[in-house]
Amino acid sequence: MKPAPRLIHEVQRLGLTVSIAALVIVVLVVFRLVWSAAVTTPTDQRLQSGLLALEDSHQAMLDMDAALRGYLATGDQFFADTATDAAPVLAAADTQMVNLLEEPQLRQDVLALLLAQQRWRAEWADQARRLPPPGGVELFLKQGKALFDDYTARKDATRADTLAAIDAADRSNVITQWIVGGLLTLVGVATLLVALRGRQRLQRHVVAPVDGLLASVRDIGEGRLTPPHPVDGSAELVALRDGLADMTVALRRQREEAAAQAERLQAQTDRLRTILIMTREIAGSLNTRYVIDSTVQAAVAVTDGRVLLWLLEEDGNGLELAYDSDRGPVAPMETHCHLGVGVVGRSARYGQISRGDPETGEDAAVAVPLVVGARVIGILECYDSVEGEVEGQRLSAVEMLATLSGSAIEASRLHAATERLSQFDPLTQLANRRRLGADLDSAVANAKRHGTPMSVIMLDLDHFKELNDRYGHQQGDVVLQEVASTLRTAMRDGETAYRYGGEEFAILVTRGGPDDAVQLAERLRARVEADFRRGDKQLVTASFGVAGLPEHAGDGEALLSEADRALYSAKNSGRNRVHRAGGLVG
């Protein structure tokens, strides 16, 4: 870059003496700068980096030697892998150390060191990975030590020579500095008077431009990233101005990138906040449908795309779609997926994140497993949005969401299963006595509120103890299951069968009085008699007792008691019959 014309004119006015002095100063300074840039600095950097590379190489050699000796002593593959991991470090250090070959006084040492290192690796390190090593462990270790000692000696010699070269370079630099400094001092004294005369001109052509550049620096420091004004001065000042302009552009770009990064961080924070809110909502909920809905909505907020939630079927052979963010809850078994088939099936089978391949006809979606313990209970299938694939921070957020929601879904399903077990008889799959009490109280309250009749039927299998004694309890359980199936298939709206205990059952009729209940009981009695006749043998029959509200009782407990009294009246009258409360046989 050429100096500004005005500065050339001012320099010409200084006269021949000033020109010669300035030329000498410039020559000396330029010589020093060129010498430093071309010779001194590269040599110093080369020697220093070479010394560091020498130490790094030696440390990597020590690591490999120790790891391989550990491998020979224990046979543990961990040590062999450690030696393998040290190889790239050694190669990188050796590559850096090769720069020392440019120094003639070190070339022989470096070549000898690299050859000793290569010999140790070829003749010992590469052979040490074979068990047992050639010649036996003890002899092989001695050979390795001898080769390593030779390498160490070469390394120490190279290091000493490198340090000597650094010292020599430092001394040379000091001498050069003193010579150049002395010459500059002499020339400076000679030109002092001339410099004073040029003060005004420097003020106009140097100080003023520098003040302008300083003002630009202050603007940059205060956040006003505007390029500095053009400088009317020397080439250095013009270069400095250009450097400030480049820095301004770079800072502006970095600020824009920082703003974009802040937006990304805010988006990630919003995703994590969504997951936290979802976690708080489902933490205390044991409602499976609510947990599933919250999970899908949180996943949609995180991915900005369509989300499907699949749950593993009870037999573990496939998955059924439970929720679709576009449609809401999905009916059971409406959509089925086999394990290992498609992106969802692969993720469920292997318990890993799987991505669809559109080239094979699969949707552009990613499947994230819901894992509880070591078992996959479901899959979150997230489709790519207009923003792109679900990956990076968004995928990490979905994984976190899957971990939290998987446990919540499993807990709610276990609660539902436990709740069902507490209200249903495991043998007959009918509602149990506990459920009868709750349903009866509700039905009585509803009947009284609306003034409608309701009834209760109690039935007991006749001579069931004799059947157990003759055929065994296992056959008795089969009979109970078949009777329960008979009752279940005969129920209509407003009629519910319960296992009351032992061989006793109850039927709650919420939409009929005693007459309707008697008809139902008679129909059931006839079916039981017909279903359990084997030729000329009758395996079992049933006796029934019927009571109605408000005809026979005023509350649920009294209603059960009256129906039970009617049942025992039927048994006392010969069994296999239906009695209603009132006018009972004792």
Short mmCIF file of N, CA and C in Angstrom, two decimals, residues 86-163:
data_model
loop_
_atom_site.label_atom_id
_atom_site.label_comp_id
_atom_site.label_asym_id
_atom_site.label_seq_id
_atom_site.Cartn_x
_atom_site.Cartn_y
_atom_site.Cartn_z
N ALA A 86 -3.35 -44.42 22.29
CA ALA A 86 -2.18 -43.54 22.35
C ALA A 86 -1.50 -43.38 20.99
N ALA A 87 -1.79 -44.30 20.05
CA ALA A 87 -1.10 -44.25 18.75
C ALA A 87 -1.38 -42.96 17.98
N PRO A 88 -2.66 -42.47 17.89
CA PRO A 88 -2.88 -41.21 17.18
C PRO A 88 -2.15 -40.03 17.82
N VAL A 89 -2.08 -40.02 19.15
CA VAL A 89 -1.37 -38.93 19.84
C VAL A 89 0.11 -38.95 19.46
N LEU A 90 0.69 -40.17 19.42
CA LEU A 90 2.10 -40.31 19.06
C LEU A 90 2.33 -39.86 17.61
N ALA A 91 1.41 -40.26 16.73
CA ALA A 91 1.58 -39.88 15.33
C ALA A 91 1.50 -38.36 15.15
N ALA A 92 0.56 -37.72 15.87
CA ALA A 92 0.44 -36.26 15.76
C ALA A 92 1.70 -35.57 16.28
N ALA A 93 2.23 -36.07 17.41
CA ALA A 93 3.44 -35.46 17.97
C ALA A 93 4.64 -35.65 17.03
N ASP A 94 4.74 -36.84 16.43
CA ASP A 94 5.85 -37.09 15.50
C ASP A 94 5.76 -36.18 14.28
N THR A 95 4.52 -35.97 13.81
CA THR A 95 4.35 -35.08 12.65
C THR A 95 4.84 -33.67 12.97
N GLN A 96 4.50 -33.20 14.18
CA GLN A 96 4.96 -31.86 14.59
C GLN A 96 6.48 -31.83 14.78
N MET A 97 7.03 -32.94 15.29
CA MET A 97 8.46 -32.98 15.58
C MET A 97 9.30 -33.01 14.29
N VAL A 98 8.70 -33.46 13.19
CA VAL A 98 9.42 -33.53 11.92
C VAL A 98 9.90 -32.14 11.50
N ASN A 99 9.21 -31.08 12.00
CA ASN A 99 9.62 -29.71 11.66
C ASN A 99 11.05 -29.41 12.10
N LEU A 100 11.54 -30.16 13.11
CA LEU A 100 12.92 -29.95 13.58
C LEU A 100 13.95 -30.33 12.51
N LEU A 101 13.50 -31.11 11.52
CA LEU A 101 14.44 -31.51 10.46
C LEU A 101 14.93 -30.31 9.65
N GLU A 102 14.19 -29.18 9.74
CA GLU A 102 14.61 -27.99 9.02
C GLU A 102 15.83 -27.33 9.67
N GLU A 103 16.15 -27.73 10.90
CA GLU A 103 17.33 -27.20 11.58
C GLU A 103 18.52 -28.14 11.31
N PRO A 104 19.53 -27.70 10.58
CA PRO A 104 20.64 -28.60 10.20
C PRO A 104 21.31 -29.26 11.41
N GLN A 105 21.47 -28.50 12.51
CA GLN A 105 22.20 -29.05 13.65
C GLN A 105 21.38 -30.13 14.40
N LEU A 106 20.06 -30.20 14.10
CA LEU A 106 19.20 -31.19 14.78
C LEU A 106 18.77 -32.32 13.86
N ARG A 107 19.05 -32.20 12.57
CA ARG A 107 18.52 -33.16 11.62
C ARG A 107 18.96 -34.59 11.93
N GLN A 108 20.23 -34.77 12.25
CA GLN A 108 20.75 -36.12 12.51
C GLN A 108 20.10 -36.71 13.76
N ASP A 109 19.98 -35.86 14.83
CA ASP A 109 19.37 -36.36 16.07
C ASP A 109 17.92 -36.77 15.86
N VAL A 110 17.16 -35.95 15.13
CA VAL A 110 15.74 -36.26 14.94
C VAL A 110 15.57 -37.53 14.13
N LEU A 111 16.37 -37.67 13.06
CA LEU A 111 16.27 -38.89 12.25
C LEU A 111 16.61 -40.12 13.09
N ALA A 112 17.68 -40.01 13.89
CA ALA A 112 18.04 -41.16 14.74
C ALA A 112 16.94 -41.48 15.74
N LEU A 113 16.32 -40.43 16.31
CA LEU A 113 15.23 -40.63 17.27
C LEU A 113 14.03 -41.32 16.61
N LEU A 114 13.63 -40.82 15.44
CA LEU A 114 12.48 -41.43 14.76
C LEU A 114 12.76 -42.86 14.35
N LEU A 115 13.99 -43.14 13.93
CA LEU A 115 14.34 -44.53 13.57
C LEU A 115 14.29 -45.42 14.80
N ALA A 116 14.82 -44.94 15.95
CA ALA A 116 14.78 -45.74 17.19
C ALA A 116 13.33 -45.98 17.61
N GLN A 117 12.51 -44.94 17.46
CA GLN A 117 11.09 -45.10 17.81
C GLN A 117 10.41 -46.12 16.89
N GLN A 118 10.67 -46.00 15.59
CA GLN A 118 10.06 -46.92 14.63
C GLN A 118 10.52 -48.35 14.88
N ARG A 119 11.80 -48.50 15.23
CA ARG A 119 12.31 -49.85 15.51
C ARG A 119 11.60 -50.44 16.74
N TRP A 120 11.41 -49.63 17.79
CA TRP A 120 10.71 -50.12 18.99
C TRP A 120 9.27 -50.54 18.65
N ARG A 121 8.62 -49.74 17.83
CA ARG A 121 7.23 -50.07 17.50
C ARG A 121 7.14 -51.32 16.62
N ALA A 122 8.05 -51.42 15.60
CA ALA A 122 7.98 -52.54 14.67
C ALA A 122 8.43 -53.85 15.32
N GLU A 123 9.55 -53.79 16.10
CA GLU A 123 10.12 -55.02 16.64
C GLU A 123 9.53 -55.44 17.99
N TRP A 124 8.83 -54.49 18.66
CA TRP A 124 8.32 -54.89 19.97
C TRP A 124 6.83 -54.53 20.16
N ALA A 125 6.48 -53.25 19.95
CA ALA A 125 5.11 -52.83 20.26
C ALA A 125 4.07 -53.58 19.41
N ASP A 126 4.34 -53.70 18.10
CA ASP A 126 3.38 -54.39 17.23
C ASP A 126 3.30 -55.87 17.57
N GLN A 127 4.45 -56.45 18.06
CA GLN A 127 4.45 -57.87 18.42
C GLN A 127 3.79 -58.12 19.77
N ALA A 128 3.74 -57.09 20.62
CA ALA A 128 3.23 -57.28 21.98
C ALA A 128 1.74 -57.55 22.01
N ARG A 129 1.02 -57.30 20.91
CA ARG A 129 -0.42 -57.52 20.90
C ARG A 129 -0.78 -58.98 20.72
N ARG A 130 0.26 -59.82 20.45
CA ARG A 130 0.00 -61.24 20.29
C ARG A 130 0.32 -61.96 21.59
N LEU A 131 -0.59 -62.72 22.06
CA LEU A 131 -0.39 -63.51 23.29
C LEU A 131 -0.40 -65.00 22.94
N PRO A 132 0.63 -65.76 23.39
CA PRO A 132 1.81 -65.24 24.10
C PRO A 132 2.77 -64.62 23.10
N PRO A 133 3.64 -63.70 23.56
CA PRO A 133 4.58 -63.04 22.64
C PRO A 133 5.65 -64.01 22.20
N PRO A 134 6.31 -63.74 21.09
CA PRO A 134 7.37 -64.64 20.61
C PRO A 134 8.54 -64.67 21.60
N GLY A 135 9.00 -65.89 21.90
CA GLY A 135 10.16 -66.06 22.79
C GLY A 135 9.81 -66.06 24.26
N GLY A 136 8.56 -65.89 24.62
CA GLY A 136 8.19 -65.87 26.02
C GLY A 136 8.11 -64.45 26.55
N VAL A 137 7.33 -64.27 27.61
CA VAL A 137 7.05 -62.94 28.14
C VAL A 137 8.31 -62.28 28.67
N GLU A 138 9.09 -63.02 29.48
CA GLU A 138 10.26 -62.40 30.15
C GLU A 138 11.28 -61.92 29.12
N LEU A 139 11.61 -62.79 28.17
CA LEU A 139 12.60 -62.42 27.16
C LEU A 139 12.06 -61.27 26.30
N PHE A 140 10.76 -61.33 26.00
CA PHE A 140 10.16 -60.31 25.16
C PHE A 140 10.17 -58.95 25.87
N LEU A 141 9.94 -58.95 27.18
CA LEU A 141 9.98 -57.71 27.94
C LEU A 141 11.40 -57.13 27.97
N LYS A 142 12.39 -58.00 28.10
CA LYS A 142 13.78 -57.52 28.09
C LYS A 142 14.13 -56.89 26.73
N GLN A 143 13.67 -57.54 25.67
CA GLN A 143 13.93 -56.98 24.34
C GLN A 143 13.27 -55.60 24.21
N GLY A 144 12.04 -55.50 24.69
CA GLY A 144 11.34 -54.22 24.63
C GLY A 144 12.06 -53.16 25.44
N LYS A 145 12.58 -53.54 26.63
CA LYS A 145 13.28 -52.55 27.46
C LYS A 145 14.54 -52.05 26.76
N ALA A 146 15.25 -52.99 26.13
CA ALA A 146 16.48 -52.59 25.45
C ALA A 146 16.17 -51.61 24.31
N LEU A 147 15.13 -51.91 23.53
CA LEU A 147 14.75 -51.02 22.44
C LEU A 147 14.27 -49.67 22.97
N PHE A 148 13.51 -49.71 24.07
CA PHE A 148 12.99 -48.46 24.63
C PHE A 148 14.12 -47.63 25.23
N ASP A 149 15.10 -48.30 25.86
CA ASP A 149 16.24 -47.56 26.42
C ASP A 149 17.02 -46.88 25.30
N ASP A 150 17.17 -47.56 24.16
CA ASP A 150 17.86 -46.94 23.02
C ASP A 150 17.10 -45.71 22.54
N TYR A 151 15.76 -45.87 22.49
CA TYR A 151 14.93 -44.73 22.08
C TYR A 151 15.07 -43.58 23.08
N THR A 152 15.08 -43.92 24.39
CA THR A 152 15.17 -42.88 25.42
C THR A 152 16.49 -42.13 25.31
N ALA A 153 17.56 -42.86 25.05
CA ALA A 153 18.86 -42.19 24.90
C ALA A 153 18.83 -41.23 23.71
N ARG A 154 18.23 -41.68 22.60
CA ARG A 154 18.12 -40.80 21.44
C ARG A 154 17.26 -39.57 21.77
N LYS A 155 16.21 -39.80 22.54
CA LYS A 155 15.31 -38.70 22.90
C LYS A 155 16.04 -37.68 23.76
N ASP A 156 16.81 -38.17 24.76
CA ASP A 156 17.54 -37.25 25.65
C ASP A 156 18.57 -36.44 24.84
N ALA A 157 19.25 -37.10 23.91
CA ALA A 157 20.25 -36.39 23.11
C ALA A 157 19.57 -35.31 22.25
N THR A 158 18.44 -35.70 21.65
CA THR A 158 17.72 -34.74 20.81
C THR A 158 17.23 -33.55 21.63
N ARG A 159 16.72 -33.84 22.84
CA ARG A 159 16.22 -32.76 23.70
C ARG A 159 17.34 -31.82 24.10
N ALA A 160 18.50 -32.39 24.45
CA ALA A 160 19.63 -31.55 24.86
C ALA A 160 20.07 -30.65 23.70
N ASP A 161 20.14 -31.24 22.51
CA ASP A 161 20.57 -30.45 21.36
C ASP A 161 19.54 -29.38 21.01
N THR A 162 18.26 -29.71 21.20
CA THR A 162 17.21 -28.72 20.92
C THR A 162 17.31 -27.55 21.89
N LEU A 163 17.50 -27.86 23.17
CA LEU A 163 17.65 -26.79 24.16
C LEU A 163 18.87 -25.93 23.84
#
